[in-house]
């Protein structure tokens, strides 16, 4: 731009800033439905924003573009407006509509006052530069708006992550924390709850399957954790729904019923143990149905000793000999020591069962046929099964 055009723009900025600000404020308040209906932008805030952005646009008209607008302090007013409007909750479309209104008002005012000062060529040059500035200003508004949204999301995710860690570590025994967690997760602070853990759970799908039971889910390093608030005294119906989740997820551990968010930490430990008892098997493992296995996993040294004392000599056998013996022992224990029922389960003759049990007795030095199946043998088999 030549010196005369730059001089005109400088004078125009000094003389027209105040009246343009008044006109833009009135136009936005009258014509932009977002500002009319929501009433979230105070009048003084709107006026300051209009003044500062018009001033910067008029200033930029007389400057050649330099470097990246993202780091240009001349666009600070636009970025501050974008951030504030995001904070106030005004939709971005309404914000950008106001900037288009401002660009049109500035252009109309330039045309009215430049007729005697600028040639048509000079005016077209100014107009081209104006819309470049308005476009870039709008882009900076949008970038700041989205940056604030992302920051809010990150802060919310961080808050929820900290809240979950607090829940799982027992902080909900503090009443104030429990009420805050209930508010954020939209769960009742008291009442019966199941704690759920699975490795491949889809939180959205799981929430849909267990509805209308209220639930909340979170992904963690060790898997997905869920809280299911029961609508009824019995967990039976909720467990039926969770069985469908387990079928899709490959395996699910579920706690016993715990009372309120204050019991979530205990439920988390129970669900973790229940899930571990599944080993490589899938399905639904409830803590109450896996109490012996959970007990053994809580005392791994004892579990290992049980396996060594009761089954150690068998484990040295070739797999072809080991598997039938272990299968027979498991069926024999499960049937309360009935050789006939065991034979039906393992699909062999009753005499074959007795021969296998005598073989076990010979190898281990323990007469398993004397009386009812020993509790220790049952526990050793469970330890072997869950420990792989």
Coordinates of C-alpha atoms in Angstrom, one line a residue:
X1 CA 0.0 0.0 0.0
X2 CA 1.2 3.5 -0.7
X3 CA 1.7 6.2 1.8
X4 CA -1.6 8.0 1.2
X5 CA -3.6 4.8 1.7
X6 CA -1.7 4.1 5.0
X7 CA -2.3 7.6 6.2
X8 CA -6.0 7.3 5.4
X9 CA -6.2 4.0 7.3
X10 CA -4.4 5.5 10.3
X11 CA -6.8 8.4 10.5
X12 CA -9.8 6.2 9.9
X13 CA -8.8 3.9 12.8
X14 CA -8.5 6.9 15.1
X15 CA -11.8 8.5 14.1
X16 CA -14.1 5.5 13.5
X17 CA -13.1 3.0 16.3
X18 CA -15.7 4.3 18.8
X19 CA -18.7 4.6 16.4
X20 CA -17.9 1.2 14.9
X21 CA -17.8 -0.4 18.3
X22 CA -21.2 1.1 19.2
X23 CA -22.7 -0.1 15.9
X24 CA -21.3 -3.7 16.2
X25 CA -22.5 -4.1 19.8
X26 CA -26.0 -3.0 18.8
X27 CA -26.0 -5.2 15.7
X28 CA -24.9 -8.3 17.7
X29 CA -27.4 -7.7 20.4
X30 CA -30.2 -7.2 17.8
X31 CA -29.2 -9.8 15.2
X32 CA -27.2 -12.6 16.7
X33 CA -29.6 -15.1 18.3
X34 CA -26.9 -16.8 20.3
X35 CA -26.3 -13.6 22.3
X36 CA -30.0 -12.8 22.5
X37 CA -31.2 -16.2 23.8
X38 CA -28.3 -17.3 26.0
X39 CA -27.4 -14.1 27.8
X40 CA -24.1 -15.6 28.9
X41 CA -21.9 -12.7 27.7
X42 CA -22.1 -9.6 29.9
X43 CA -22.6 -6.3 28.1
X44 CA -19.3 -4.9 29.2
X45 CA -17.5 -8.0 28.0
X46 CA -19.2 -7.8 24.6
X47 CA -18.3 -4.1 24.3
X48 CA -14.7 -4.6 25.2
X49 CA -14.4 -7.5 22.8
X50 CA -15.9 -5.5 19.9
X51 CA -13.6 -2.5 20.7
X52 CA -10.4 -4.6 20.9
X53 CA -11.1 -6.7 17.8
X54 CA -12.1 -3.8 15.6
X55 CA -9.0 -1.9 16.8
X56 CA -6.8 -4.8 15.9
X57 CA -8.4 -5.4 12.5
X58 CA -8.0 -1.7 11.5
X59 CA -4.4 -1.8 12.7
X60 CA -3.7 -5.0 10.7
X61 CA -5.1 -3.4 7.5
X62 CA -2.1 -1.2 7.2
X63 CA 0.4 -4.0 7.9
X64 CA 1.9 -6.7 5.6
X65 CA 1.5 -10.3 6.9
X66 CA 4.5 -11.3 8.9
X67 CA 5.3 -14.8 10.2
X68 CA 2.7 -17.2 11.7
X69 CA -0.6 -15.5 12.9
X70 CA -0.7 -18.1 15.7
X71 CA 2.3 -16.3 17.4
X72 CA 1.4 -12.8 16.3
X73 CA 0.4 -10.6 19.3
X74 CA -1.8 -8.6 17.0
X75 CA -4.3 -11.5 17.2
X76 CA -4.3 -11.6 21.0
X77 CA -7.7 -10.0 21.2
X78 CA -9.2 -12.6 18.9
X79 CA -7.6 -15.4 20.9
X80 CA -8.9 -14.0 24.2
X81 CA -12.4 -13.6 22.8
X82 CA -12.4 -17.3 21.6
X83 CA -11.2 -18.5 25.0
X84 CA -13.7 -16.4 26.9
X85 CA -16.7 -17.4 24.8
X86 CA -15.7 -21.1 25.1
X87 CA -15.5 -20.6 28.9
X88 CA -18.9 -18.9 28.9
X89 CA -20.4 -21.8 26.8
X90 CA -21.5 -19.7 23.8
X91 CA -21.6 -21.9 20.6
X92 CA -18.6 -21.2 18.3
X93 CA -21.0 -20.6 15.3
X94 CA -22.5 -17.7 17.2
X95 CA -19.1 -16.3 17.9
X96 CA -17.9 -16.5 14.3
X97 CA -21.2 -15.0 13.1
X98 CA -20.3 -11.9 15.2
X99 CA -16.9 -11.6 13.5
X100 CA -18.5 -11.8 10.1
X101 CA -20.9 -9.1 11.1
X102 CA -17.9 -7.0 12.3
X103 CA -16.1 -7.5 9.0
X104 CA -19.1 -6.4 7.0
X105 CA -19.6 -3.3 9.2
X106 CA -15.9 -2.3 8.9
X107 CA -16.1 -2.7 5.1
X108 CA -19.3 -0.7 4.7
X109 CA -17.8 2.0 6.9
X110 CA -14.6 2.1 4.8
X111 CA -16.5 2.4 1.6
X112 CA -18.6 5.3 3.0
X113 CA -15.5 7.2 4.1
X114 CA -13.0 6.3 1.4
X115 CA -14.8 7.5 -1.7
X116 CA -13.0 10.9 -1.7
X117 CA -9.7 9.6 -0.2
X118 CA -9.0 6.4 -2.2
X119 CA -9.1 5.4 -5.8
X120 CA -11.2 2.3 -6.7
X121 CA -7.9 0.3 -7.1
X122 CA -6.7 1.3 -3.7
X123 CA -10.1 0.6 -2.1
X124 CA -10.1 -2.9 -3.7
X125 CA -6.6 -3.5 -2.3
X126 CA -7.8 -2.5 1.2
X127 CA -10.9 -4.7 0.8
X128 CA -8.8 -7.7 -0.1
X129 CA -6.6 -7.1 2.8
X130 CA -9.6 -6.6 5.1
X131 CA -11.1 -10.0 4.3
X132 CA -7.7 -11.7 4.7
X133 CA -7.5 -10.2 8.2
X134 CA -11.1 -11.1 9.1
X135 CA -10.5 -14.7 8.0
X136 CA -7.3 -15.1 10.0
X137 CA -8.9 -13.4 13.0
X138 CA -11.8 -15.8 12.8
X139 CA -9.3 -18.7 12.5
X140 CA -7.5 -17.5 15.7
X141 CA -10.9 -17.3 17.5
X142 CA -11.8 -20.8 16.6
X143 CA -8.3 -22.2 17.5
X144 CA -8.5 -20.6 20.9
X145 CA -12.0 -21.8 21.4
X146 CA -11.1 -25.4 20.6
X147 CA -7.9 -25.2 22.7
X148 CA -10.0 -24.2 25.7
X149 CA -12.4 -27.1 25.0
X150 CA -9.5 -29.5 24.8
X151 CA -8.1 -28.2 28.1
X152 CA -11.4 -28.6 29.8
X153 CA -11.7 -32.2 28.5
X154 CA -8.2 -33.0 29.7
X155 CA -8.9 -31.4 33.1
X156 CA -12.1 -33.4 33.3
X157 CA -10.3 -36.7 32.4
X158 CA -7.7 -36.0 35.0
X159 CA -10.3 -35.3 37.6
X160 CA -12.2 -38.5 36.7
X161 CA -8.9 -40.5 36.8
X162 CA -8.0 -39.1 40.2
X163 CA -11.6 -39.8 41.4
X164 CA -11.5 -43.4 40.2
X165 CA -8.1 -44.0 41.9
X166 CA -9.6 -42.5 45.1
X167 CA -12.6 -44.8 44.9
X168 CA -10.5 -47.9 44.3
X169 CA -8.1 -47.1 47.1
X170 CA -10.9 -46.5 49.7
X171 CA -11.3 -42.7 49.8
X172 CA -15.0 -43.1 49.5
X173 CA -15.1 -43.9 53.2
X174 CA -14.8 -40.1 53.6
X175 CA -18.3 -38.8 53.3
X176 CA -17.4 -35.7 51.3
X177 CA -15.4 -37.7 48.7
X178 CA -18.2 -40.2 48.4
X179 CA -20.8 -37.5 47.7
X180 CA -18.5 -35.8 45.1
X181 CA -17.8 -39.2 43.4
X182 CA -21.5 -40.0 43.3
X183 CA -22.3 -36.6 41.7
X184 CA -19.6 -36.9 39.0
X185 CA -20.3 -40.5 38.2
X186 CA -24.1 -40.1 38.5
X187 CA -24.3 -43.0 40.9
X188 CA -26.1 -43.3 44.3
X189 CA -23.8 -42.8 47.2
X190 CA -25.4 -45.6 49.2
X191 CA -27.2 -48.8 48.2
X192 CA -25.9 -52.1 46.8
X193 CA -23.1 -52.1 44.3
X194 CA -21.2 -54.7 42.2
X195 CA -17.6 -54.0 41.2
X196 CA -16.7 -55.5 37.9
X197 CA -13.3 -56.0 36.1
X198 CA -12.6 -57.3 32.6
X199 CA -9.7 -57.1 30.3
X200 CA -11.5 -56.5 27.0
X201 CA -14.7 -54.8 28.1
X202 CA -16.3 -52.1 25.9
X203 CA -17.5 -49.6 28.4
X204 CA -20.2 -48.1 26.2
X205 CA -21.6 -51.5 25.3
X206 CA -21.3 -52.8 28.9
X207 CA -23.2 -49.8 30.2
X208 CA -26.0 -50.4 27.6
X209 CA -26.2 -54.1 28.5
X210 CA -26.5 -53.6 32.3
X211 CA -29.1 -50.7 31.9
X212 CA -31.4 -49.9 33.6
X213 CA -29.0 -50.5 36.4
X214 CA -27.0 -47.3 36.7
X215 CA -23.3 -47.9 36.0
X216 CA -20.0 -46.2 35.5
X217 CA -16.9 -47.6 33.7
X218 CA -13.2 -46.6 33.4
X219 CA -10.3 -48.0 31.4
X220 CA -7.2 -48.6 33.5
X221 CA -3.9 -50.3 32.8
X222 CA -5.1 -53.6 34.4
X223 CA -8.4 -53.6 32.5
X224 CA -11.8 -52.0 32.5
X225 CA -13.4 -51.4 35.9
X226 CA -17.1 -50.9 36.3
X227 CA -19.5 -50.1 39.1
X228 CA -23.1 -51.4 38.8
X229 CA -25.6 -49.9 41.2
X230 CA -28.3 -52.6 41.8
X231 CA -32.0 -51.7 41.5
X232 CA -33.1 -54.7 43.5
X233 CA -32.1 -56.5 46.7
X234 CA -30.9 -59.5 44.8
X235 CA -28.0 -59.2 42.3
X236 CA -29.3 -62.1 40.2
X237 CA -30.8 -60.1 37.3
X238 CA -27.7 -57.8 37.1
X239 CA -25.4 -60.9 37.1
X240 CA -27.4 -62.3 34.2
X241 CA -26.8 -59.1 32.2
X242 CA -23.1 -59.2 33.2
X243 CA -22.8 -62.7 31.9
X244 CA -23.7 -61.3 28.5
X245 CA -20.9 -58.7 29.0
X246 CA -18.5 -61.5 30.0
X247 CA -19.3 -63.5 26.9
X248 CA -18.3 -60.5 24.7
X249 CA -15.3 -59.6 26.8
X250 CA -13.8 -63.1 27.2
X251 CA -14.0 -63.0 30.9
X252 CA -15.3 -60.9 33.8
X253 CA -14.6 -60.9 37.6
X254 CA -17.4 -59.6 39.8
X255 CA -17.3 -58.8 43.5
X256 CA -19.8 -59.8 46.1
X257 CA -22.4 -57.1 46.8
X258 CA -20.8 -54.2 48.6
X259 CA -22.8 -51.4 50.3
X260 CA -22.4 -48.0 48.8
X261 CA -19.3 -46.3 47.3
X262 CA -17.5 -46.7 50.6
X263 CA -17.2 -50.5 49.9
X264 CA -15.8 -50.1 46.4
X265 CA -12.2 -50.7 47.4
X266 CA -13.1 -54.0 49.0
X267 CA -15.2 -54.9 46.0
X268 CA -12.3 -54.0 43.7
X269 CA -10.0 -56.5 45.5
X270 CA -12.7 -59.2 45.3
X271 CA -13.4 -58.7 41.6
X272 CA -9.6 -58.7 40.9
X273 CA -9.3 -62.1 42.6
X274 CA -12.4 -63.5 40.9
X275 CA -11.0 -62.5 37.5
X276 CA -7.7 -64.2 38.2
X277 CA -9.4 -67.4 39.1
X278 CA -10.6 -67.7 35.6
X279 CA -7.1 -68.4 34.3
X280 CA -7.4 -68.8 30.6
X281 CA -11.1 -69.7 30.8
X282 CA -13.7 -67.2 29.8
X283 CA -17.1 -66.5 31.4
X284 CA -18.3 -64.8 34.5
X285 CA -16.5 -65.4 37.8
X286 CA -18.3 -64.1 40.9
X287 CA -16.3 -63.8 44.0
X288 CA -18.8 -65.8 46.1
X289 CA -18.5 -68.7 43.7
X290 CA -14.7 -68.7 43.7
X291 CA -14.0 -68.3 47.4
X292 CA -11.6 -71.3 47.8
X293 CA -9.7 -70.2 44.7
X294 CA -9.6 -66.6 46.0
X295 CA -8.3 -67.8 49.3
X296 CA -5.6 -69.8 47.6
X297 CA -4.5 -66.8 45.4
X298 CA -4.3 -64.7 48.6
X299 CA -1.8 -67.2 50.0
X300 CA 0.3 -68.3 47.0
X301 CA 2.9 -70.1 49.2
X302 CA 0.2 -72.2 50.8
X303 CA -1.3 -73.0 47.4
X304 CA 2.0 -74.0 45.9
X305 CA 2.7 -76.3 48.9
X306 CA -0.7 -77.9 48.6
X307 CA 0.0 -78.7 44.9
X308 CA 3.4 -80.0 45.8
X309 CA 2.3 -82.3 48.7
X310 CA -0.9 -83.7 47.1
X311 CA -0.1 -83.7 43.4
X312 CA 3.7 -83.2 43.1
X313 CA 4.5 -86.8 42.0
X314 CA 1.7 -86.7 39.4
X315 CA 3.1 -83.6 37.8
X316 CA 6.3 -85.5 36.9
X317 CA 4.4 -87.9 34.7
X318 CA 4.1 -87.6 30.9
X319 CA 1.1 -85.5 29.9
X320 CA -0.7 -88.5 28.4
X321 CA -0.7 -90.2 31.8
X322 CA -1.1 -87.1 33.9
X323 CA -4.3 -85.6 32.3
X324 CA -6.5 -88.7 32.8
X325 CA -5.4 -89.0 36.4
X326 CA -6.1 -85.3 37.2
X327 CA -9.5 -85.4 35.3
X328 CA -10.5 -88.4 37.3
X329 CA -9.5 -86.8 40.6
X330 CA -11.4 -83.7 39.8
X331 CA -14.5 -85.7 39.0
X332 CA -14.1 -87.9 42.0
X333 CA -13.9 -84.9 44.3
X334 CA -16.8 -83.1 42.6
X335 CA -19.1 -86.2 43.0
X336 CA -18.2 -86.6 46.7
X337 CA -16.2 -89.7 46.2
X338 CA -18.6 -91.7 44.0
X339 CA -16.7 -94.0 41.6
X340 CA -19.8 -94.6 39.6
X341 CA -20.6 -90.9 39.1
X342 CA -17.0 -90.3 38.3
X343 CA -17.0 -92.9 35.7
X344 CA -20.0 -91.3 34.0
X345 CA -18.2 -87.9 34.0
X346 CA -14.9 -89.1 32.6
X347 CA -16.5 -91.6 30.2
X348 CA -14.9 -94.8 31.4
X349 CA -15.7 -97.9 33.4
X350 CA -16.0 -97.8 37.1
X351 CA -13.1 -100.2 37.5
X352 CA -10.9 -97.8 35.4
X353 CA -11.7 -95.1 37.9
X354 CA -10.7 -97.2 40.8
X355 CA -7.5 -98.3 39.1
X356 CA -6.6 -94.6 38.4
X357 CA -7.3 -93.7 42.1
X358 CA -5.0 -96.6 43.2
X359 CA -2.4 -95.3 40.8
X360 CA -2.6 -91.8 42.5
X361 CA -2.4 -93.4 45.9
X362 CA 0.7 -95.3 44.8
X363 CA 2.4 -92.2 43.4
X364 CA 1.6 -89.8 46.3
X365 CA 1.6 -92.2 49.2
X366 CA -1.9 -91.0 50.2
X367 CA -4.8 -93.4 50.2
X368 CA -7.4 -91.2 48.5
X369 CA -9.9 -94.0 48.5
X370 CA -10.1 -94.1 52.3
X371 CA -13.3 -92.1 53.1
X372 CA -14.6 -88.9 51.5
X373 CA -12.3 -86.9 49.3
X374 CA -9.9 -84.8 51.5
X375 CA -10.4 -81.1 51.6
X376 CA -6.7 -80.6 51.0
X377 CA -7.0 -82.6 47.7
X378 CA -9.9 -80.4 46.6
X379 CA -7.8 -77.3 47.4
X380 CA -4.7 -78.7 45.6
X381 CA -6.7 -79.4 42.5
X382 CA -8.2 -75.9 42.6
X383 CA -4.8 -74.4 43.1
X384 CA -3.5 -76.4 40.1
X385 CA -6.4 -75.3 37.9
X386 CA -6.1 -71.6 38.7
X387 CA -2.4 -71.5 38.7
X388 CA -2.0 -73.2 35.3

